[in-house]
Amino acid sequence: MFKKILVANRGEIAVRILRACRELGIPTVAVFSEADRNALHVRYADEAYLLGPAPSRDSYLRADKIIEVARKCGADAIHPGYGFLAEREAFAAACIDAGITFIGPKPSAIAAMGDKMTARNTVTAAGVPVVPGTEGKGGMNDDDLLAFAPKIGFPLLIKASAGGGGKGMREVTSLEEMPALLASARREAESAFGDGNVYLEKLVEGARHIEIQILADQHGNAIYLGERDCSIQRRHQKLIEEAPSPFMDEELRSKMGAVAVKAAQAVEYVNAGTIEFLVDKERNFYFLEMNTRLQVEHPVTELVTGIDIVAEQIRIARGRQLSYKQEDVRLRGHAIECRVNAEDPYNGFMPSTGRVTLSIVPTGPGVRVDTSVYSGIEISPFYDPMIAKLIVWGETRGQAILRMRRALEEYRIVGVRTNIPFHQTMMDSHRFMGGQYDTRFVEERFSMPELDEERVTHHPEIAAAFATLVAHHEAQRSSEFVMRNERDTSNWKWVGRWERLHR
Ligand code: MV4
């Protein structure tokens, strides 16, 4: 096994990975920024090293420092988690050059899937269906694209080659408006990725976003672990994921699973990865992109397959065979994940920062909470607003929804606003309950109910009464008779008690 694993990440995913290492008996190293001195991942790891100031580029994105820490402390593997350095080809290559195992795919696979147009061309050659659009080489100029557009037909989408996450994407309904949209898409892509290349695809309307989790080892074995439905999202931020998809049947699952494995094999993929598809109402599916990393929503797959994806990642990186064959993978029950964000759903999902004065986490049958937030921690504005993932499992989708409602009710976070009320509203929505949603659902057909004024109005007299009660209780406690043994004659203790009594 590895001698020591360095986790190049923060937050809940760092803790998730550290837990897998702990179970496998592998010593761990955490890295952290100045804003994360009190973070749970720092406390959980066997060792922890400061990287630098709070901004990501000065800390969690410092590939050089992270590799230096790994070298100095004798870590022989690095797990990048998601985000930050997880999909940087250069970082994976630098790890290998330093003689450290990068727990993830080869740099060449990261590169091939990182450029969306290259990915599209590569998987097309392997027989994977993509949305009709501009085929072949990249770097088409505006004249070429304008000439090609009518062959695709409208409405269509302009997409950034270097893109992903909807950046540089434009919907085009007619040829007339296309030149201006091409210009603005290129500008946005250039400033976001330093690459203004774009391509075209026919717009697939009313589609669901369904992704397939795959695992591949270094010996040519590759399996799929079923799908996740991630259509509940807002502005390209996923909010709820579930497995299996309420839209799916066994026939479509095995078809998409086989295609996902083909897409992975087209880039000689090794380790855990996810292939994203659009699935239209007629159940046609199209490759969108591949994420060459562990994903936020991996727990729903873990709950329905019983497979520890992070433990498998470590095994694979170590050079072992997959622990499972395709026929060993059976789906049982239903899992739903709600991403708990420090955002105010009553105020345009505005980020909310500050100290979490109280965090009471739901537990009980079928409930899993992946979080790094505890009472007293400070939510800083430097990183992602996601503070927890609440994941439930049920024998049926109905039971999972009932459990999610119960768990959301138990969850108490005081000090910052969270989107828990959004999730509660969603769990009561008839469309969600019926599984009838697509990627536009949250933005176009969903709204929060009016806020119950009574519940949020400040009640200064009640607050004052509570403050008096707390002060009184503290005073009582300090005047309680405390047994002292003979030798306990600390003057500091005595003075402290005296001071408190006379406050
Ligand atoms: C599409 C599409 C419809 N038709 N491509 C959004 C981000 C990027 N990953 C691809 N995206 C889309 N590509 C065609 N040809 C609709 C989306 C899309 C979307 C996809 C997945 C999840 C949420 C989405 C929200 C809006 C648009």
Short mmCIF file of C-alpha atoms and ligand atoms in Angstrom, two decimals:
data_model
loop_
_atom_site.label_atom_id
_atom_site.label_comp_id
_atom_site.label_asym_id
_atom_site.label_seq_id
_atom_site.Cartn_x
_atom_site.Cartn_y
_atom_site.Cartn_z
CA MET A 1 0.00 0.00 0.00
CA PHE A 2 0.99 3.64 -0.09
CA LYS A 3 3.24 4.81 2.73
CA LYS A 4 1.39 8.10 3.10
CA ILE A 5 -1.28 9.96 1.12
CA LEU A 6 -1.41 13.74 0.81
CA VAL A 7 -4.88 15.18 0.24
CA ALA A 8 -4.57 18.29 -1.92
CA ASN A 9 -7.96 19.74 -1.04
CA ARG A 10 -10.12 21.20 1.72
CA GLY A 11 -13.63 20.96 3.11
CA GLU A 12 -15.89 17.95 3.10
CA ILE A 13 -14.10 16.16 0.25
CA ALA A 14 -10.74 16.34 2.03
CA VAL A 15 -12.38 14.76 5.10
CA ARG A 16 -14.10 12.14 2.91
CA ILE A 17 -10.76 11.09 1.41
CA LEU A 18 -8.98 11.15 4.78
CA ARG A 19 -11.66 8.81 6.14
CA ALA A 20 -11.04 6.30 3.35
CA CYS A 21 -7.31 6.43 4.08
CA ARG A 22 -7.95 5.90 7.79
CA GLU A 23 -10.04 2.81 7.05
CA LEU A 24 -7.28 1.46 4.83
CA GLY A 25 -4.69 2.15 7.53
CA ILE A 26 -2.76 4.65 5.40
CA PRO A 27 -1.19 7.66 7.18
CA THR A 28 -2.41 11.04 5.89
CA VAL A 29 -1.20 14.56 5.24
CA ALA A 30 -3.42 17.62 4.96
CA VAL A 31 -2.52 20.97 3.46
CA PHE A 32 -4.33 24.18 4.33
CA SER A 33 -4.58 27.92 3.75
CA GLU A 34 -4.43 30.66 6.37
CA ALA A 35 -8.25 30.76 6.34
CA ASP A 36 -8.41 27.05 7.16
CA ARG A 37 -6.22 26.82 10.26
CA ASN A 38 -9.20 25.56 12.28
CA ALA A 39 -10.65 23.40 9.51
CA LEU A 40 -11.73 19.83 10.20
CA HIS A 41 -9.49 18.33 7.51
CA VAL A 42 -6.47 19.82 9.31
CA ARG A 43 -7.51 18.22 12.59
CA TYR A 44 -8.43 14.91 11.01
CA ALA A 45 -5.15 14.26 9.19
CA ASP A 46 -2.07 12.82 10.89
CA GLU A 47 0.00 15.81 9.74
CA ALA A 48 -0.91 19.18 8.25
CA TYR A 49 1.09 21.88 6.50
CA LEU A 50 0.34 25.51 5.75
CA LEU A 51 0.39 26.44 2.05
CA GLY A 52 -0.19 30.18 2.14
CA PRO A 53 -2.81 32.96 2.21
CA ALA A 54 -6.54 32.30 1.83
CA PRO A 55 -7.01 32.92 -1.92
CA SER A 56 -6.89 29.58 -3.80
CA ARG A 57 -4.15 30.72 -6.16
CA ASP A 58 -1.90 31.35 -3.13
CA SER A 59 -2.77 28.07 -1.41
CA TYR A 60 -4.76 25.16 -2.84
CA LEU A 61 -3.65 25.92 -6.40
CA ARG A 62 0.07 26.06 -5.51
CA ALA A 63 1.08 22.83 -7.25
CA ASP A 64 4.77 23.49 -6.57
CA LYS A 65 4.30 23.90 -2.81
CA ILE A 66 2.03 20.89 -2.54
CA ILE A 67 4.52 18.64 -4.30
CA GLU A 68 7.30 20.05 -2.10
CA VAL A 69 5.28 19.22 1.03
CA ALA A 70 4.67 15.69 -0.26
CA ARG A 71 8.38 15.23 -0.94
CA LYS A 72 9.47 16.56 2.44
CA CYS A 73 7.04 14.53 4.51
CA GLY A 74 7.44 11.34 2.52
CA ALA A 75 3.98 11.10 0.94
CA ASP A 76 4.10 8.78 -2.06
CA ALA A 77 0.62 9.58 -3.41
CA ILE A 78 -1.58 12.66 -3.81
CA HIS A 79 -5.37 12.66 -3.99
CA PRO A 80 -6.60 15.88 -5.60
CA GLY A 81 -10.33 15.58 -4.70
CA TYR A 82 -12.51 17.75 -6.99
CA GLY A 83 -11.94 21.31 -8.14
CA PHE A 84 -8.60 23.06 -7.53
CA LEU A 85 -5.87 20.90 -9.15
CA ALA A 86 -8.01 17.83 -9.89
CA GLU A 87 -8.24 18.37 -13.64
CA ARG A 88 -4.93 20.10 -14.32
CA GLU A 89 -2.93 18.00 -16.72
CA ALA A 90 0.27 19.80 -15.64
CA PHE A 91 -0.27 18.95 -11.98
CA ALA A 92 -0.81 15.24 -12.67
CA ALA A 93 2.35 15.28 -14.80
CA ALA A 94 4.35 17.13 -12.13
CA CYS A 95 3.35 14.53 -9.53
CA ILE A 96 4.57 11.73 -11.78
CA ASP A 97 7.83 13.61 -12.47
CA ALA A 98 8.37 13.93 -8.72
CA GLY A 99 7.91 10.18 -8.31
CA ILE A 100 4.54 10.63 -6.58
CA THR A 101 1.42 8.72 -7.63
CA PHE A 102 -1.40 11.00 -8.77
CA ILE A 103 -4.61 9.29 -7.66
CA GLY A 104 -6.48 9.85 -10.89
CA PRO A 105 -6.15 9.37 -14.64
CA LYS A 106 -3.09 9.88 -16.82
CA PRO A 107 -2.27 13.48 -17.83
CA SER A 108 -3.06 12.61 -21.46
CA ALA A 109 -6.62 11.54 -20.55
CA ILE A 110 -7.15 14.74 -18.53
CA ALA A 111 -5.98 16.77 -21.55
CA ALA A 112 -8.05 14.84 -24.10
CA MET A 113 -11.25 15.33 -22.09
CA GLY A 114 -10.38 18.87 -20.89
CA ASP A 115 -10.82 20.33 -24.34
CA LYS A 116 -14.50 19.75 -25.06
CA MET A 117 -14.19 19.78 -28.83
CA THR A 118 -11.28 17.32 -28.74
CA ALA A 119 -13.30 15.13 -26.38
CA ARG A 120 -16.29 15.27 -28.73
CA ASN A 121 -14.17 14.25 -31.71
CA THR A 122 -12.36 11.50 -29.79
CA VAL A 123 -15.49 9.80 -28.49
CA THR A 124 -17.28 10.18 -31.85
CA ALA A 125 -14.50 8.17 -33.45
CA ALA A 126 -15.13 5.47 -30.82
CA GLY A 127 -18.82 5.28 -31.78
CA VAL A 128 -20.26 7.36 -28.93
CA PRO A 129 -23.29 9.46 -29.94
CA VAL A 130 -22.87 13.24 -29.73
CA VAL A 131 -25.36 16.02 -30.51
CA PRO A 132 -25.19 16.87 -34.24
CA GLY A 133 -22.93 19.87 -34.80
CA THR A 134 -19.65 21.00 -36.28
CA GLU A 135 -17.58 17.91 -36.83
CA GLY A 136 -13.85 17.48 -37.18
CA LYS A 137 -11.13 20.01 -36.61
CA GLY A 138 -11.31 22.95 -34.27
CA GLY A 139 -10.37 26.53 -34.90
CA MET A 140 -13.20 27.27 -37.36
CA ASN A 141 -13.51 30.98 -38.08
CA ASP A 142 -16.78 32.90 -37.97
CA ASP A 143 -17.39 32.62 -41.74
CA ASP A 144 -17.04 28.83 -41.59
CA LEU A 145 -19.34 28.62 -38.57
CA LEU A 146 -21.97 30.91 -40.13
CA ALA A 147 -21.90 28.81 -43.30
CA PHE A 148 -22.24 25.60 -41.31
CA ALA A 149 -25.02 26.75 -38.95
CA PRO A 150 -27.97 26.26 -41.39
CA LYS A 151 -26.88 22.63 -41.92
CA ILE A 152 -27.35 22.03 -38.17
CA GLY A 153 -30.50 24.12 -37.99
CA PHE A 154 -31.82 26.44 -35.30
CA PRO A 155 -32.01 26.72 -32.37
CA LEU A 156 -28.37 25.82 -31.81
CA LEU A 157 -25.71 26.38 -29.19
CA ILE A 158 -22.33 28.03 -29.46
CA LYS A 159 -19.97 26.27 -27.05
CA ALA A 160 -16.44 27.09 -25.94
CA SER A 161 -13.83 24.41 -26.75
CA ALA A 162 -12.01 24.98 -23.51
CA GLY A 163 -15.37 25.35 -21.77
CA GLY A 164 -17.52 23.32 -19.48
CA GLY A 165 -19.94 24.54 -16.86
CA GLY A 166 -21.80 26.67 -19.38
CA LYS A 167 -19.11 29.38 -19.70
CA GLY A 168 -18.96 30.86 -23.17
CA MET A 169 -22.19 29.10 -24.13
CA ARG A 170 -24.80 30.97 -26.24
CA GLU A 171 -28.21 29.95 -27.51
CA VAL A 172 -28.82 31.03 -31.12
CA THR A 173 -32.31 31.10 -32.64
CA SER A 174 -31.52 32.63 -36.06
CA LEU A 175 -28.62 33.26 -38.43
CA GLU A 176 -29.10 37.04 -38.12
CA GLU A 177 -28.27 37.18 -34.44
CA MET A 178 -25.39 34.73 -34.75
CA PRO A 179 -22.42 37.04 -35.54
CA ALA A 180 -22.93 39.09 -32.39
CA LEU A 181 -23.37 35.97 -30.25
CA LEU A 182 -20.23 34.39 -31.73
CA ALA A 183 -18.28 37.51 -30.79
CA SER A 184 -19.54 37.58 -27.21
CA ALA A 185 -19.04 33.81 -26.74
CA ARG A 186 -15.46 34.10 -27.95
CA ARG A 187 -14.82 37.08 -25.68
CA GLU A 188 -16.15 35.23 -22.65
CA ALA A 189 -14.19 32.06 -23.46
CA GLU A 190 -11.02 34.05 -24.08
CA SER A 191 -11.23 35.80 -20.72
CA ALA A 192 -12.28 32.68 -18.78
CA PHE A 193 -9.94 30.11 -20.38
CA GLY A 194 -7.49 32.09 -22.51
CA ASP A 195 -8.90 30.23 -25.52
CA GLY A 196 -11.57 31.78 -27.75
CA ASN A 197 -12.23 28.68 -29.85
CA VAL A 198 -15.88 27.72 -30.19
CA TYR A 199 -17.97 25.03 -31.91
CA LEU A 200 -21.65 24.50 -32.64
CA GLU A 201 -24.22 21.95 -31.53
CA LYS A 202 -27.93 21.58 -32.16
CA LEU A 203 -29.84 22.64 -29.04
CA VAL A 204 -31.46 19.69 -27.29
CA GLU A 205 -34.54 21.05 -25.54
CA GLY A 206 -36.11 19.79 -22.34
CA ALA A 207 -33.29 17.33 -21.72
CA ARG A 208 -32.25 15.65 -18.51
CA HIS A 209 -28.70 15.67 -17.31
CA ILE A 210 -27.76 12.08 -16.61
CA GLU A 211 -24.22 10.97 -15.86
CA ILE A 212 -22.61 7.54 -15.63
CA GLN A 213 -19.98 6.73 -13.01
CA ILE A 214 -17.22 4.50 -14.29
CA LEU A 215 -14.19 2.80 -12.75
CA ALA A 216 -11.22 1.59 -14.78
CA ASP A 217 -8.05 -0.10 -13.59
CA GLN A 218 -4.56 -0.24 -15.11
CA HIS A 219 -5.18 -3.73 -16.46
CA GLY A 220 -7.83 -2.78 -19.00
CA ASN A 221 -10.87 -3.60 -16.83
CA ALA A 222 -13.62 -0.99 -16.88
CA ILE A 223 -17.10 -1.05 -15.33
CA TYR A 224 -20.01 1.35 -14.90
CA LEU A 225 -21.76 1.95 -11.58
CA GLY A 226 -25.10 3.10 -12.92
CA GLU A 227 -26.28 6.66 -13.35
CA ARG A 228 -26.99 9.80 -11.40
CA ASP A 229 -29.69 12.27 -12.39
CA CYS A 230 -28.35 15.79 -11.88
CA SER A 231 -31.04 17.80 -13.62
CA ILE A 232 -31.96 19.80 -10.50
CA GLN A 233 -29.51 22.64 -10.89
CA ARG A 234 -29.45 26.40 -11.05
CA ARG A 235 -27.10 28.41 -13.23
CA HIS A 236 -24.99 25.29 -13.86
CA GLN A 237 -24.66 24.62 -10.14
CA LYS A 238 -26.09 21.25 -9.23
CA LEU A 239 -28.32 21.31 -6.16
CA ILE A 240 -29.86 17.83 -5.94
CA GLU A 241 -28.66 14.55 -7.39
CA GLU A 242 -30.26 11.14 -7.25
CA ALA A 243 -29.49 7.55 -8.15
CA PRO A 244 -31.00 5.82 -9.94
CA SER A 245 -32.65 8.37 -12.24
CA PRO A 246 -36.47 8.19 -11.97
CA PHE A 247 -36.43 8.43 -15.78
CA MET A 248 -34.24 5.39 -16.37
CA ASP A 249 -34.97 1.76 -17.16
CA GLU A 250 -32.67 -1.25 -17.21
CA GLU A 251 -32.40 -1.31 -21.00
CA LEU A 252 -31.33 2.34 -21.34
CA ARG A 253 -29.00 1.96 -18.35
CA SER A 254 -27.04 -0.90 -19.85
CA LYS A 255 -26.91 0.87 -23.23
CA MET A 256 -25.61 4.12 -21.73
CA GLY A 257 -23.29 2.21 -19.39
CA ALA A 258 -21.67 0.38 -22.29
CA VAL A 259 -21.28 3.65 -24.21
CA ALA A 260 -19.76 5.36 -21.16
CA VAL A 261 -17.19 2.58 -20.87
CA LYS A 262 -16.39 3.00 -24.59
CA ALA A 263 -15.89 6.76 -24.11
CA ALA A 264 -13.49 6.11 -21.23
CA GLN A 265 -11.56 3.50 -23.17
CA ALA A 266 -11.20 5.94 -26.09
CA VAL A 267 -8.72 7.91 -23.93
CA GLU A 268 -7.28 4.85 -22.13
CA TYR A 269 -8.92 6.08 -18.99
CA VAL A 270 -7.75 4.81 -15.60
CA ASN A 271 -9.36 5.48 -12.17
CA ALA A 272 -12.82 6.92 -11.37
CA GLY A 273 -14.51 9.11 -13.94
CA THR A 274 -17.92 10.37 -14.98
CA ILE A 275 -19.46 10.64 -18.43
CA GLU A 276 -22.17 13.30 -18.72
CA PHE A 277 -25.05 12.82 -21.12
CA LEU A 278 -28.06 14.80 -22.24
CA VAL A 279 -31.12 12.56 -22.51
CA ASP A 280 -34.09 13.91 -24.44
CA LYS A 281 -37.78 13.05 -24.03
CA GLU A 282 -37.53 10.30 -26.64
CA ARG A 283 -34.71 8.73 -24.61
CA ASN A 284 -32.05 9.60 -27.16
CA PHE A 285 -28.81 10.23 -25.35
CA TYR A 286 -25.79 12.30 -26.31
CA PHE A 287 -22.31 12.57 -24.83
CA LEU A 288 -21.72 16.03 -23.32
CA GLU A 289 -18.36 15.80 -21.56
CA MET A 290 -16.31 13.62 -19.26
CA ASN A 291 -15.22 14.66 -15.79
CA THR A 292 -11.84 13.13 -15.09
CA ARG A 293 -12.10 13.23 -11.30
CA LEU A 294 -14.05 12.16 -8.25
CA GLN A 295 -17.31 14.11 -8.21
CA VAL A 296 -19.19 15.96 -5.50
CA GLU A 297 -22.21 13.68 -5.96
CA HIS A 298 -20.33 10.35 -5.81
CA PRO A 299 -22.04 9.34 -2.50
CA VAL A 300 -25.42 8.62 -4.11
CA THR A 301 -23.72 6.00 -6.26
CA GLU A 302 -21.92 4.62 -3.21
CA LEU A 303 -25.22 4.22 -1.36
CA VAL A 304 -27.01 2.33 -4.13
CA THR A 305 -24.05 0.12 -5.15
CA GLY A 306 -22.38 -0.36 -1.75
CA ILE A 307 -19.04 0.44 -3.41
CA ASP A 308 -16.58 2.80 -1.70
CA ILE A 309 -15.47 4.81 -4.73
CA VAL A 310 -12.58 6.56 -2.95
CA ALA A 311 -11.20 3.26 -1.63
CA GLU A 312 -11.41 1.88 -5.19
CA GLN A 313 -9.55 4.94 -6.50
CA ILE A 314 -6.71 4.23 -4.09
CA ARG A 315 -6.63 0.52 -5.03
CA ILE A 316 -6.56 1.39 -8.73
CA ALA A 317 -3.75 3.93 -8.27
CA ARG A 318 -1.82 1.27 -6.38
CA GLY A 319 -2.01 -0.95 -9.47
CA ARG A 320 -4.54 -3.49 -8.16
CA GLN A 321 -7.35 -5.01 -10.17
CA LEU A 322 -10.89 -3.63 -9.72
CA SER A 323 -12.60 -5.33 -6.76
CA TYR A 324 -15.77 -5.75 -8.82
CA LYS A 325 -16.79 -7.16 -12.17
CA GLN A 326 -19.72 -5.65 -14.05
CA GLU A 327 -22.04 -8.46 -12.94
CA ASP A 328 -21.12 -7.77 -9.27
CA VAL A 329 -22.56 -4.28 -9.57
CA ARG A 330 -26.18 -4.34 -8.48
CA LEU A 331 -28.29 -1.32 -7.67
CA ARG A 332 -30.32 -1.47 -4.52
CA GLY A 333 -32.82 1.14 -3.34
CA HIS A 334 -32.65 4.85 -4.01
CA ALA A 335 -30.35 7.66 -2.88
CA ILE A 336 -30.82 11.44 -2.96
CA GLU A 337 -28.26 14.12 -2.19
CA CYS A 338 -29.04 17.72 -1.27
CA ARG A 339 -26.14 20.14 -1.44
CA VAL A 340 -26.37 22.41 1.56
CA ASN A 341 -24.98 25.80 0.57
CA ALA A 342 -24.38 28.89 2.69
CA GLU A 343 -26.75 30.85 0.44
CA ASP A 344 -30.02 32.63 1.07
CA PRO A 345 -32.73 31.09 -1.15
CA TYR A 346 -35.08 33.94 -0.23
CA ASN A 347 -32.61 36.49 -1.55
CA GLY A 348 -31.48 35.29 -4.97
CA PHE A 349 -29.24 32.62 -3.45
CA MET A 350 -26.89 35.29 -2.18
CA PRO A 351 -23.79 33.83 -0.46
CA SER A 352 -23.86 34.05 3.32
CA THR A 353 -20.65 34.07 5.36
CA GLY A 354 -19.74 34.26 9.05
CA ARG A 355 -19.48 32.04 12.08
CA VAL A 356 -21.61 28.93 12.35
CA THR A 357 -22.55 29.27 16.00
CA LEU A 358 -24.46 26.01 16.03
CA SER A 359 -24.57 22.98 13.78
CA ILE A 360 -26.82 20.04 14.62
CA VAL A 361 -26.43 17.35 12.01
CA PRO A 362 -29.18 14.83 11.23
CA THR A 363 -28.45 11.15 11.83
CA GLY A 364 -30.46 7.96 12.05
CA PRO A 365 -31.48 5.25 9.57
CA GLY A 366 -30.42 5.84 5.97
CA VAL A 367 -28.82 9.24 6.57
CA ARG A 368 -25.27 10.26 5.64
CA VAL A 369 -23.85 13.75 6.05
CA ASP A 370 -20.53 14.62 4.42
CA THR A 371 -19.40 17.93 5.89
CA SER A 372 -16.45 19.69 7.45
CA VAL A 373 -18.55 22.27 9.28
CA TYR A 374 -18.90 22.17 13.05
CA SER A 375 -20.24 24.58 15.69
CA GLY A 376 -17.85 27.52 15.90
CA ILE A 377 -16.29 27.29 12.43
CA GLU A 378 -16.04 30.40 10.27
CA ILE A 379 -17.45 30.27 6.71
CA SER A 380 -15.10 32.45 4.69
CA PRO A 381 -15.92 34.00 1.31
CA PHE A 382 -12.82 32.53 -0.35
CA TYR A 383 -14.16 29.13 -1.35
CA ASP A 384 -17.21 27.28 -2.60
CA PRO A 385 -20.42 27.98 -0.63
CA MET A 386 -21.20 24.26 -0.21
CA ILE A 387 -20.94 23.47 3.50
CA ALA A 388 -22.45 19.98 3.61
CA LYS A 389 -23.94 17.21 1.55
CA LEU A 390 -27.01 15.58 3.04
CA ILE A 391 -27.45 12.16 1.48
CA VAL A 392 -30.23 9.69 2.24
CA TRP A 393 -30.91 6.14 1.18
CA GLY A 394 -34.30 4.42 1.04
CA GLU A 395 -35.59 1.10 -0.21
CA THR A 396 -37.71 3.08 -2.68
CA ARG A 397 -37.61 6.63 -4.06
CA GLY A 398 -40.64 7.44 -1.93
CA GLN A 399 -38.93 6.32 1.24
CA ALA A 400 -35.83 8.30 0.31
CA ILE A 401 -37.90 11.47 -0.11
CA LEU A 402 -39.61 10.94 3.27
CA ARG A 403 -36.21 10.43 4.89
CA MET A 404 -34.82 13.53 3.21
CA ARG A 405 -37.75 15.59 4.55
CA ARG A 406 -37.16 14.22 8.04
CA ALA A 407 -33.39 14.85 7.87
CA LEU A 408 -33.82 18.40 6.51
CA GLU A 409 -36.11 19.13 9.44
CA GLU A 410 -33.53 17.83 11.94
CA TYR A 411 -30.72 19.88 10.38
CA ARG A 412 -30.00 23.05 12.39
CA ILE A 413 -27.44 25.55 11.21
CA VAL A 414 -27.31 28.85 13.09
CA GLY A 415 -25.10 31.81 12.14
CA VAL A 416 -25.28 31.66 8.37
CA ARG A 417 -28.22 31.40 5.98
CA THR A 418 -28.50 28.12 4.13
CA ASN A 419 -30.51 26.77 1.21
CA ILE A 420 -32.17 24.13 3.42
CA PRO A 421 -35.58 25.84 2.90
CA PHE A 422 -35.05 25.45 -0.87
CA HIS A 423 -34.54 21.71 -0.44
CA GLN A 424 -37.58 21.45 1.83
CA THR A 425 -39.70 23.20 -0.78
CA MET A 426 -38.32 20.92 -3.48
CA MET A 427 -39.08 17.76 -1.47
CA ASP A 428 -42.71 18.94 -1.27
CA SER A 429 -42.93 19.84 -4.97
CA HIS A 430 -45.29 17.63 -6.95
CA ARG A 431 -43.05 17.70 -9.99
CA PHE A 432 -40.05 16.55 -7.99
CA MET A 433 -42.10 13.86 -6.28
CA GLY A 434 -43.27 12.66 -9.69
CA GLY A 435 -39.72 12.73 -11.06
CA GLN A 436 -40.92 15.15 -13.74
CA TYR A 437 -38.14 17.65 -14.11
CA ASP A 438 -35.46 18.67 -16.58
CA THR A 439 -32.46 21.01 -16.44
CA ARG A 440 -34.64 24.13 -16.72
CA PHE A 441 -36.94 23.20 -13.84
CA VAL A 442 -35.40 25.31 -11.04
CA GLU A 443 -34.92 28.41 -13.16
CA GLU A 444 -38.20 28.34 -15.09
CA ARG A 445 -40.89 26.58 -13.11
CA PHE A 446 -39.82 26.66 -9.49
CA SER A 447 -40.26 29.41 -6.92
CA MET A 448 -39.85 29.70 -3.18
CA PRO A 449 -43.04 30.29 -1.18
CA GLU A 450 -43.51 33.60 0.61
CA LEU A 451 -41.34 33.83 3.67
CA ASP A 452 -43.28 33.40 6.91
CA GLU A 453 -42.65 36.86 8.41
CA GLU A 454 -43.45 35.71 11.92
CA ARG A 455 -40.56 33.24 11.82
CA VAL A 456 -37.88 35.67 10.72
CA THR A 457 -38.89 38.94 12.41
CA HIS A 458 -36.50 39.83 15.18
CA HIS A 459 -37.90 39.65 18.67
CA PRO A 460 -35.55 41.77 20.79
CA GLU A 461 -37.43 41.15 24.03
CA ILE A 462 -37.20 37.37 23.61
CA ALA A 463 -33.48 37.66 22.79
CA ALA A 464 -32.99 39.82 25.90
CA ALA A 465 -34.81 37.29 28.08
CA PHE A 466 -32.59 34.48 26.76
CA ALA A 467 -29.41 36.52 27.25
CA THR A 468 -30.43 37.20 30.89
CA LEU A 469 -31.12 33.51 31.40
CA VAL A 470 -27.70 32.53 30.02
CA ALA A 471 -25.90 35.14 32.16
CA HIS A 472 -27.75 34.00 35.26
CA HIS A 473 -26.97 30.34 34.55
CA GLU A 474 -23.27 31.11 34.14
CA ALA A 475 -23.19 33.05 37.41
CA GLN A 476 -24.91 30.17 39.19
CA ARG A 477 -22.40 27.73 37.83
CA SER A 478 -19.40 29.77 38.91
CA SER A 479 -20.68 30.02 42.45
CA GLU A 480 -21.34 26.29 42.73
CA PHE A 481 -19.33 24.53 45.40
CA VAL A 482 -16.44 22.72 43.72
CA MET A 483 -14.55 19.94 45.49
CA ARG A 484 -10.84 20.61 45.61
CA ASN A 485 -8.36 18.00 46.50
CA GLU A 486 -5.54 18.74 48.95
CA ARG A 487 -2.90 19.56 46.42
CA ASP A 488 -5.10 21.65 44.12
CA THR A 489 -4.03 25.01 45.43
CA SER A 490 -3.55 26.81 42.13
CA ASN A 491 -3.75 30.52 42.72
CA TRP A 492 -4.84 31.01 39.12
CA LYS A 493 -7.93 28.85 39.65
CA TRP A 494 -8.75 30.68 42.85
CA VAL A 495 -8.40 34.10 41.28
CA GLY A 496 -10.45 33.02 38.30
CA ARG A 497 -13.28 31.87 40.48
CA TRP A 498 -13.16 35.02 42.51
CA GLU A 499 -13.30 37.18 39.41
CA ARG A 500 -16.30 35.33 38.00
CA LEU A 501 -18.16 35.56 41.29
CA HIS A 502 -17.76 39.31 41.34
CA ARG A 503 -18.75 40.05 37.77
C1 MV4 B 1 -26.31 21.41 -24.17
C2 MV4 B 1 -27.66 21.64 -23.86
C3 MV4 B 1 -28.59 21.42 -24.86
N1 MV4 B 1 -28.18 21.04 -26.09
N2 MV4 B 1 -25.97 21.01 -25.40
C4 MV4 B 1 -24.49 23.12 -20.12
C5 MV4 B 1 -23.10 23.05 -19.58
C6 MV4 B 1 -22.34 22.15 -20.47
N3 MV4 B 1 -21.82 21.06 -19.68
C7 MV4 B 1 -23.29 21.68 -21.50
N4 MV4 B 1 -24.58 22.24 -21.22
C8 MV4 B 1 -25.64 22.04 -22.03
N5 MV4 B 1 -25.34 21.60 -23.26
C9 MV4 B 1 -26.89 20.84 -26.34
N6 MV4 B 1 -26.51 20.48 -27.56
C10 MV4 B 1 -27.99 22.05 -22.58
C11 MV4 B 1 -26.98 22.26 -21.66
C12 MV4 B 1 -27.41 22.71 -20.37
C13 MV4 B 1 -27.24 21.90 -19.24
C14 MV4 B 1 -26.62 20.68 -19.29
C15 MV4 B 1 -26.45 19.90 -18.16
C16 MV4 B 1 -26.94 20.36 -16.95
C17 MV4 B 1 -27.55 21.56 -16.87
C18 MV4 B 1 -27.71 22.37 -18.00
C19 MV4 B 1 -28.33 23.59 -17.89
C20 MV4 B 1 -28.48 24.37 -19.01
C21 MV4 B 1 -28.01 23.93 -20.24
#
